[in-house]
Short mmCIF file of C-alpha atoms and ligand atoms in Angstrom, two decimals:
data_model
loop_
_atom_site.label_atom_id
_atom_site.label_comp_id
_atom_site.label_asym_id
_atom_site.label_seq_id
_atom_site.Cartn_x
_atom_site.Cartn_y
_atom_site.Cartn_z
CA MET T 1 -1.23 -29.30 16.36
CA SER T 2 -1.56 -25.83 14.90
CA ARG T 3 -4.50 -23.76 14.42
CA GLU T 4 -6.95 -24.55 11.55
CA LEU T 5 -6.03 -23.16 8.23
CA ILE T 6 -8.80 -21.27 6.48
CA VAL T 7 -9.36 -22.37 3.02
CA TYR T 8 -11.12 -20.91 -0.07
CA PRO T 9 -14.08 -20.10 -0.40
CA ASP T 10 -14.28 -19.25 3.33
CA LYS T 11 -15.65 -15.74 3.65
CA ARG T 12 -13.17 -14.89 6.44
CA LEU T 13 -10.59 -14.62 3.81
CA ARG T 14 -12.53 -11.60 2.28
CA GLN T 15 -12.44 -9.30 5.33
CA LYS T 16 -9.91 -6.48 5.55
CA SER T 17 -7.46 -6.92 8.50
CA ALA T 18 -7.10 -4.26 11.12
CA ARG T 19 -3.78 -2.51 12.08
CA VAL T 20 -2.07 -4.03 14.88
CA VAL T 21 -1.98 -1.54 17.82
CA LYS T 22 -0.96 -3.86 20.81
CA PHE T 23 2.55 -5.20 20.46
CA ASP T 24 2.12 -7.52 23.52
CA ASP T 25 2.40 -11.16 24.46
CA GLY T 26 -0.75 -11.84 22.46
CA LEU T 27 0.82 -10.75 19.32
CA GLY T 28 3.96 -12.93 19.99
CA ALA T 29 1.68 -16.01 20.66
CA LEU T 30 -0.21 -15.31 17.27
CA LEU T 31 3.18 -14.88 15.29
CA GLU T 32 4.18 -18.31 16.91
CA ASP T 33 0.90 -19.81 15.89
CA MET T 34 1.20 -18.48 12.24
CA ASN T 35 4.88 -19.76 12.14
CA LEU T 36 3.70 -23.27 13.12
CA ALA T 37 0.84 -23.38 10.54
CA MET T 38 3.09 -22.18 7.81
CA ILE T 39 5.84 -24.96 8.62
CA GLU T 40 3.10 -27.51 8.92
CA HIS T 41 1.56 -26.77 5.41
CA ASN T 42 4.99 -26.20 3.96
CA GLY T 43 4.38 -22.59 2.97
CA VAL T 44 6.39 -19.66 1.98
CA GLY T 45 4.33 -17.10 3.74
CA LEU T 46 1.23 -16.86 5.87
CA ALA T 47 -1.09 -14.04 6.78
CA ALA T 48 -2.81 -13.76 10.26
CA ILE T 49 -6.19 -13.98 8.53
CA GLN T 50 -5.41 -17.59 7.11
CA ILE T 51 -5.58 -18.75 10.74
CA GLY T 52 -8.71 -16.56 11.60
CA GLU T 53 -6.99 -13.40 13.03
CA PRO T 54 -8.04 -10.32 11.06
CA LEU T 55 -4.73 -8.34 11.99
CA ARG T 56 -2.19 -6.81 9.64
CA ALA T 57 0.55 -9.39 10.20
CA PHE T 58 2.20 -11.92 8.07
CA VAL T 59 5.29 -14.32 8.37
CA VAL T 60 7.62 -15.42 5.61
CA ASN T 61 10.37 -18.02 5.35
CA ILE T 62 12.10 -18.42 2.01
CA ALA T 63 14.05 -21.78 1.53
CA ASN T 64 17.78 -21.65 1.34
CA GLU T 65 19.69 -23.21 -1.68
CA GLU T 66 19.23 -26.66 -0.26
CA GLY T 67 15.47 -26.18 -0.18
CA GLU T 68 15.30 -25.99 3.67
CA ARG T 69 13.28 -23.37 5.65
CA LEU T 70 15.61 -22.62 8.69
CA PRO T 71 13.87 -21.20 11.70
CA GLU T 72 16.48 -18.43 11.78
CA ASN T 73 15.20 -17.29 8.37
CA LEU T 74 11.73 -16.59 9.64
CA MET T 75 10.73 -13.17 9.09
CA GLU T 76 7.72 -11.36 10.66
CA PHE T 77 5.93 -8.29 9.31
CA ILE T 78 3.56 -6.14 11.19
CA ASN T 79 1.50 -3.41 9.58
CA PRO T 80 3.26 -3.65 6.31
CA GLU T 81 3.05 -0.89 3.67
CA ILE T 82 4.38 -0.99 0.06
CA VAL T 83 6.16 2.46 -0.36
CA LYS T 84 7.87 1.63 -3.91
CA ALA T 85 7.11 -1.10 -6.34
CA GLU T 86 9.02 -1.53 -9.77
CA GLU T 87 9.30 -3.65 -12.84
CA GLU T 88 6.41 -5.96 -13.63
CA ILE T 89 6.67 -9.63 -13.97
CA LEU T 90 4.52 -12.80 -14.54
CA TRP T 91 4.99 -15.06 -11.42
CA ASN T 92 3.50 -18.52 -11.09
CA GLU T 93 1.89 -18.45 -7.58
CA GLY T 94 0.12 -20.80 -5.26
CA CYS T 95 -1.54 -20.16 -1.85
CA LEU T 96 -1.97 -22.36 1.27
CA SER T 97 -5.67 -21.25 1.28
CA ILE T 98 -6.15 -22.61 -2.28
CA PRO T 99 -4.26 -25.87 -2.06
CA GLU T 100 -3.11 -27.61 -5.16
CA PHE T 101 -3.71 -24.66 -7.61
CA THR T 102 -1.10 -22.50 -9.19
CA GLU T 103 -1.25 -19.90 -11.88
CA GLU T 104 0.64 -16.89 -13.24
CA VAL T 105 -0.04 -13.63 -11.86
CA ILE T 106 1.40 -10.11 -12.75
CA ARG T 107 3.34 -8.74 -9.82
CA PHE T 108 6.10 -6.28 -9.24
CA THR T 109 9.59 -7.76 -8.91
CA LYS T 110 11.18 -5.10 -6.64
CA ILE T 111 9.32 -4.02 -3.53
CA THR T 112 10.26 -1.51 -0.87
CA LEU T 113 8.27 -2.15 2.30
CA LYS T 114 7.73 -0.26 5.38
CA TYR T 115 6.76 -2.38 8.41
CA GLN T 116 7.04 -2.87 12.33
CA ASP T 117 8.53 -5.79 14.16
CA ARG T 118 6.61 -7.60 17.06
CA ARG T 119 7.87 -4.95 19.51
CA GLY T 120 6.48 -2.19 17.25
CA LYS T 121 10.02 -0.99 16.04
CA PRO T 122 9.72 0.44 12.59
CA PHE T 123 11.94 -0.79 9.68
CA VAL T 124 12.22 -0.50 5.87
CA ILE T 125 13.33 -3.42 3.59
CA GLU T 126 14.08 -3.62 -0.06
CA ALA T 127 13.26 -6.99 -1.64
CA GLU T 128 13.48 -8.71 -5.10
CA GLY T 129 12.21 -11.75 -6.62
CA LEU T 130 10.45 -14.58 -4.38
CA LEU T 131 10.48 -12.29 -1.34
CA ALA T 132 9.07 -9.18 -3.10
CA ILE T 133 6.29 -11.38 -4.66
CA ALA T 134 5.60 -12.84 -1.16
CA PHE T 135 5.07 -9.23 0.39
CA GLN T 136 2.49 -8.56 -2.46
CA HIS T 137 0.64 -11.95 -1.94
CA GLU T 138 0.48 -11.59 1.88
CA ILE T 139 -0.59 -7.87 1.78
CA ASP T 140 -3.44 -8.93 -0.66
CA HIS T 141 -4.58 -11.44 2.15
CA LEU T 142 -4.57 -8.42 4.69
CA ASP T 143 -6.93 -6.48 2.25
CA GLY T 144 -9.15 -9.56 1.82
CA LYS T 145 -7.75 -10.41 -1.69
CA LEU T 146 -6.42 -13.62 -3.10
CA PHE T 147 -4.09 -14.12 -6.01
CA VAL T 148 -6.92 -15.75 -8.03
CA ASP T 149 -8.77 -12.27 -7.99
CA ARG T 150 -5.80 -11.06 -10.06
CA LEU T 151 -6.28 -13.74 -12.98
CA PRO T 152 -7.92 -12.65 -16.28
CA LEU T 153 -11.62 -13.71 -16.69
CA LEU T 154 -10.94 -16.84 -18.62
CA LYS T 155 -8.20 -18.11 -16.28
CA ARG T 156 -10.48 -17.28 -13.27
CA LYS T 157 -13.37 -19.36 -14.78
CA LYS T 158 -10.94 -22.17 -15.34
CA PHE T 159 -9.80 -22.03 -11.73
CA GLU T 160 -13.64 -22.20 -10.55
CA LYS T 161 -14.06 -25.13 -12.62
CA GLU T 162 -11.07 -27.04 -11.56
CA TRP T 163 -11.79 -26.07 -7.85
CA LYS T 164 -15.24 -27.39 -7.96
CA LYS T 165 -14.11 -30.62 -9.77
CA ASN T 166 -11.47 -31.14 -7.01
CA LEU T 167 -14.22 -30.60 -4.38
CA LYS T 168 -16.29 -33.32 -5.78
CA ALA T 169 -13.60 -35.72 -6.19
CA ASN T 170 -12.52 -35.26 -2.59
CA ALA T 171 -16.10 -35.72 -1.43
CA LYS T 172 -16.31 -39.40 -2.61
CA PRO T 173 -15.97 -41.98 -0.12
CO1 LIG X 1 -1.85 -16.99 0.17
#
């Protein structure tokens, strides 16, 4: 059993996560928990706050051509910072914390990211497409932001309506 996944509109999703300063076993254990939760819920990425830890860390695992997410393709990002963003694109996004809802959001298709690994070693990575989108989506989580916050007003209202309807439907015995 993995840790509980925090779901919209839980206020914890709104807090700004703090920078990681301790690169110790506790961080390693947190990253394992995040990976387990991501696998259990079949997600592309997961930020620490989604399992209740307000720290600037996220994991990503992009499926291969066969649609499998292999353990060796797991990537961990600590204290990530976007240093370059290029070319806007409309991308259909979803989020483990907002189950069963997807909508198009404006993102950048090319991202250069500065980050640290679980030992605190600094790296820079350039990404395109899904990985670049995942970076922006997960960093939003670290800043207390959700992809639905980026929707134009009418689409945002449509989302709130649908969400309430689903809640009612699920509450029925
Ligand atoms: Co998300």
